[in-house]
PDB file of C-alpha atoms and ligand atoms in Angstrom:
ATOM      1  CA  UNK A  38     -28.866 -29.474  17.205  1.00 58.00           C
ATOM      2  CA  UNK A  39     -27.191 -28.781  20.202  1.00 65.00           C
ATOM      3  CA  UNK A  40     -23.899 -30.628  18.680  1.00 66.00           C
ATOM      4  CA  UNK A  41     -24.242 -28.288  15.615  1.00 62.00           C
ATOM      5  CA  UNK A  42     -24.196 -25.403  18.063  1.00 62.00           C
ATOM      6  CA  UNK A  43     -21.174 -26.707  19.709  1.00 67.00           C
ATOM      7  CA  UNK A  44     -19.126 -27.847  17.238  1.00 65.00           C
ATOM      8  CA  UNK A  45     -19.581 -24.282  15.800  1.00 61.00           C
ATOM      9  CA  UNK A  46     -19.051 -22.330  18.547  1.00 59.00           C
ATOM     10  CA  UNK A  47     -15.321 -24.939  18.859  1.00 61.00           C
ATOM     11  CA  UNK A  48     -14.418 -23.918  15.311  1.00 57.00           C
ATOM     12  CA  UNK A  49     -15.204 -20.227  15.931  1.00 48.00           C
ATOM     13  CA  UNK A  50     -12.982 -20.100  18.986  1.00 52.00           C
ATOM     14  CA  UNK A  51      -9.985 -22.139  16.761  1.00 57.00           C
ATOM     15  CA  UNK A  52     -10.253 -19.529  14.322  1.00 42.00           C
ATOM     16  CA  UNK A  53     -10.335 -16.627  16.792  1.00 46.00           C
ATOM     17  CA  UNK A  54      -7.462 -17.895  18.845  1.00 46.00           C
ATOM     18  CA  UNK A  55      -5.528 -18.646  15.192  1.00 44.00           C
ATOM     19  CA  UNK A  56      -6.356 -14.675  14.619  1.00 41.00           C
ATOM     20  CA  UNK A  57      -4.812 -13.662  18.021  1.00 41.00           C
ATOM     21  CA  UNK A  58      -2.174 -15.902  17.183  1.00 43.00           C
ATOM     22  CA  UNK A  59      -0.913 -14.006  14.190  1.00 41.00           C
ATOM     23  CA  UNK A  60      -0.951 -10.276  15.657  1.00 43.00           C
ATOM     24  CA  UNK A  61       2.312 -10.493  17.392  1.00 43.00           C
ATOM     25  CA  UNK A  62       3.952 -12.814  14.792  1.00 42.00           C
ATOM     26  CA  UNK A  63       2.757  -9.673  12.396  1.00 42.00           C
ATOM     27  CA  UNK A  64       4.094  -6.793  15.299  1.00 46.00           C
ATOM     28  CA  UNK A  65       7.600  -8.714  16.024  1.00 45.00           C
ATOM     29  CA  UNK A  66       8.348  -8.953  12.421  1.00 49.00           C
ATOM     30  CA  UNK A  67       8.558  -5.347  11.726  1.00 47.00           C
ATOM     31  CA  UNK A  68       7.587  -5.807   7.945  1.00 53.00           C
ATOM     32  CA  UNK A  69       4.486  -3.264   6.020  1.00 59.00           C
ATOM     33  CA  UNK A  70       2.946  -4.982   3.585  1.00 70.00           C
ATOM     34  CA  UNK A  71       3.225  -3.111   0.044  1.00 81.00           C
ATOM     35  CA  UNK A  72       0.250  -2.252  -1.604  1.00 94.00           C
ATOM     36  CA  UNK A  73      -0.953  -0.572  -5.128  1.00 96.00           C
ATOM     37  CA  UNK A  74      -3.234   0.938  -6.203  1.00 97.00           C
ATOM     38  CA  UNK A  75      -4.270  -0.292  -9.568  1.00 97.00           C
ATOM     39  CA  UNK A  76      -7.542   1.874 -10.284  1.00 97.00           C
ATOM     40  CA  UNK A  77      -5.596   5.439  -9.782  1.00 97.00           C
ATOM     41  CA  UNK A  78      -2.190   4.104 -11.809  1.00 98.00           C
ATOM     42  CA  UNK A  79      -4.349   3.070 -14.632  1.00 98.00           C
ATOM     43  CA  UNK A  80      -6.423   6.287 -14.364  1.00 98.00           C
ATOM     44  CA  UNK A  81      -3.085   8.474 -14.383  1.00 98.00           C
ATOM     45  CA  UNK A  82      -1.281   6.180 -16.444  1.00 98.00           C
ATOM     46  CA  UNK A  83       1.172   5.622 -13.994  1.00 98.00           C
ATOM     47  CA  UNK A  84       4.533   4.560 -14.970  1.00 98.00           C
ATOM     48  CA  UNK A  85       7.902   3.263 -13.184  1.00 97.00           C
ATOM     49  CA  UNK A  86       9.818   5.367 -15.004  1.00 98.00           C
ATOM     50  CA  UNK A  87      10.301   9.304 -15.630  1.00 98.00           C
ATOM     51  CA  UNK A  88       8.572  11.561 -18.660  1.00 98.00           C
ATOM     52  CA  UNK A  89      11.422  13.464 -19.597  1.00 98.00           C
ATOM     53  CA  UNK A  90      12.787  15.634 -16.129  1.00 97.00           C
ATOM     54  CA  UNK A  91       9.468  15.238 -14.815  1.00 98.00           C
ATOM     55  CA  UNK A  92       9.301  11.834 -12.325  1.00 98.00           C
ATOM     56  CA  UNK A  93       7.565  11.672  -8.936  1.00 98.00           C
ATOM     57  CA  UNK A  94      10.475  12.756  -6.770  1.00 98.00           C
ATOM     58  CA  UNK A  95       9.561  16.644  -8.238  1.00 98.00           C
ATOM     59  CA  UNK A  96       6.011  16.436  -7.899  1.00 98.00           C
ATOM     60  CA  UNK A  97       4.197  17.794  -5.100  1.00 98.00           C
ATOM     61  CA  UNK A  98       2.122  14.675  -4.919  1.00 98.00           C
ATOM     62  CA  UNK A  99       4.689  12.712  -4.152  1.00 98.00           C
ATOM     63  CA  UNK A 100       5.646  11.290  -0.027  1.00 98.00           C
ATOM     64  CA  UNK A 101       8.808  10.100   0.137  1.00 98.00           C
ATOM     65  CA  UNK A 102      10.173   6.805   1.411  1.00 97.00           C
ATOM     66  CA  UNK A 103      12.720   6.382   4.223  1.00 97.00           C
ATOM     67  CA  UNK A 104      15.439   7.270   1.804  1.00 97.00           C
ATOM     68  CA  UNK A 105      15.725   9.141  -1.181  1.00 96.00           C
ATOM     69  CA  UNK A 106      15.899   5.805  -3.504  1.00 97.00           C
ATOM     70  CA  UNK A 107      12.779   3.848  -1.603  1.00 98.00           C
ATOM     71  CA  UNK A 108       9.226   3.371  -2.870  1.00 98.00           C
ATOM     72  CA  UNK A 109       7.516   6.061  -1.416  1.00 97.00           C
ATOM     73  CA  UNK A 110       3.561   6.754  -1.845  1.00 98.00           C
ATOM     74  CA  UNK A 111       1.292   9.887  -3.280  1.00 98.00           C
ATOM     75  CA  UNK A 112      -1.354  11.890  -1.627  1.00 98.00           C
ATOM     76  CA  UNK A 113      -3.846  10.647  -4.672  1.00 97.00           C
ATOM     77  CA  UNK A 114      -2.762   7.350  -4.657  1.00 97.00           C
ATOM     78  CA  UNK A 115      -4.684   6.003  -1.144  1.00 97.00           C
ATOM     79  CA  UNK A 116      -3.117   2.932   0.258  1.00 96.00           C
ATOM     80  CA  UNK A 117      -0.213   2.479  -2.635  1.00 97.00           C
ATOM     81  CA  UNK A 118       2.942   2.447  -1.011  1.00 97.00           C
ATOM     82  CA  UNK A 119       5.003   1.374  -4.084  1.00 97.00           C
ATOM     83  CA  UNK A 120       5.333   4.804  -5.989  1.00 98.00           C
ATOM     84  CA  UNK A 121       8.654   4.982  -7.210  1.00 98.00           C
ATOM     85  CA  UNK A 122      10.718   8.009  -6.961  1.00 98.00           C
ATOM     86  CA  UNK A 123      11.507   7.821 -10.365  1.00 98.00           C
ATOM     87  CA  UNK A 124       7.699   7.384 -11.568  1.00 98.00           C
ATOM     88  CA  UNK A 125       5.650   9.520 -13.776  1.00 98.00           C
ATOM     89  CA  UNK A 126       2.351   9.991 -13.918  1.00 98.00           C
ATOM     90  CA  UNK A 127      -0.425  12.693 -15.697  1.00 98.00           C
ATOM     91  CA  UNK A 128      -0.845  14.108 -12.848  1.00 98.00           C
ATOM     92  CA  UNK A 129       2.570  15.089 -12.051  1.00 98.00           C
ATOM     93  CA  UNK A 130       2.515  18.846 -11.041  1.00 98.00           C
ATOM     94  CA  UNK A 131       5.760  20.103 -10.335  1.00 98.00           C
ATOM     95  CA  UNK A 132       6.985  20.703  -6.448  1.00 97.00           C
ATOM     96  CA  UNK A 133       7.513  24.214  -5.275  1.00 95.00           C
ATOM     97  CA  UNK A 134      11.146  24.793  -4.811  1.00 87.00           C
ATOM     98  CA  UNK A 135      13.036  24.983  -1.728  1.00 75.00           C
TER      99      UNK A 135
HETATM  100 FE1  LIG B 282       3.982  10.501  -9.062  1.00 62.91          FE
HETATM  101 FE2  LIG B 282       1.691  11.057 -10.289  1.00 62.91          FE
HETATM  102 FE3  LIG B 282       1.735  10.910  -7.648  1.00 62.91          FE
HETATM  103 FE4  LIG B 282       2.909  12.951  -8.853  1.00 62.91          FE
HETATM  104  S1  LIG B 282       0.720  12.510  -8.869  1.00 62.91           S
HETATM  105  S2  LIG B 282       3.764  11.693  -7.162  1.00 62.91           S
HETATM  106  S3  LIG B 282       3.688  11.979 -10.727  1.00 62.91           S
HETATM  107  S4  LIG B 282       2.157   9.224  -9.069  1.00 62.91           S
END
């Protein structure tokens, strides 16, 4: 019994100190992982390409990337970080002008 607690408690720590391991290799390399969300393009029909003049970059739902070109995300989108500037969706509502 007292092995079984041990040799638990070992593999616990391995894993833990595998975890720690990992944050700064994750920190140093700079890189976001990309994410969709499937459920709300499916919902909205999202697509990776523009319906007619309307496309993401003239909605108002829309958050730009780090330049004008990159993936950016939308504000009913949570956690998808891959909406393309160039999209189209049915929810598209046009951005007020500047
Ligand atoms: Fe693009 Fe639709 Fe989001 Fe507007 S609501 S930014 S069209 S995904």
């Amino acid at each position: 019994m007292k092995d079984n607690i041990k040799s638990a408690r070992r593999r616990m720590l391995k894993l833990g100190g595998a975890a720690l391991a990992m944050i700064p290799v994750m920190a140093l390399s700079g890189r976001t992982y990309a994410a969709t969300n499937a459920a709300m393009r499916a919902s909205f029909k999202y697509q990776d390409k523009p319906a007619g003049d309307k496309a993401c970059r003239g909605c108002v739902q829309f958050v730009p990337g780090k330049t004008a070109k990159a993936l950016g995300g939308c504000k009913i989108y949570p956690g998808d970080t891959e909406i393309s500037p160039n999209g189209y969706c049915t929810a598209w509502v046009a951005a007020p002008k500047k």
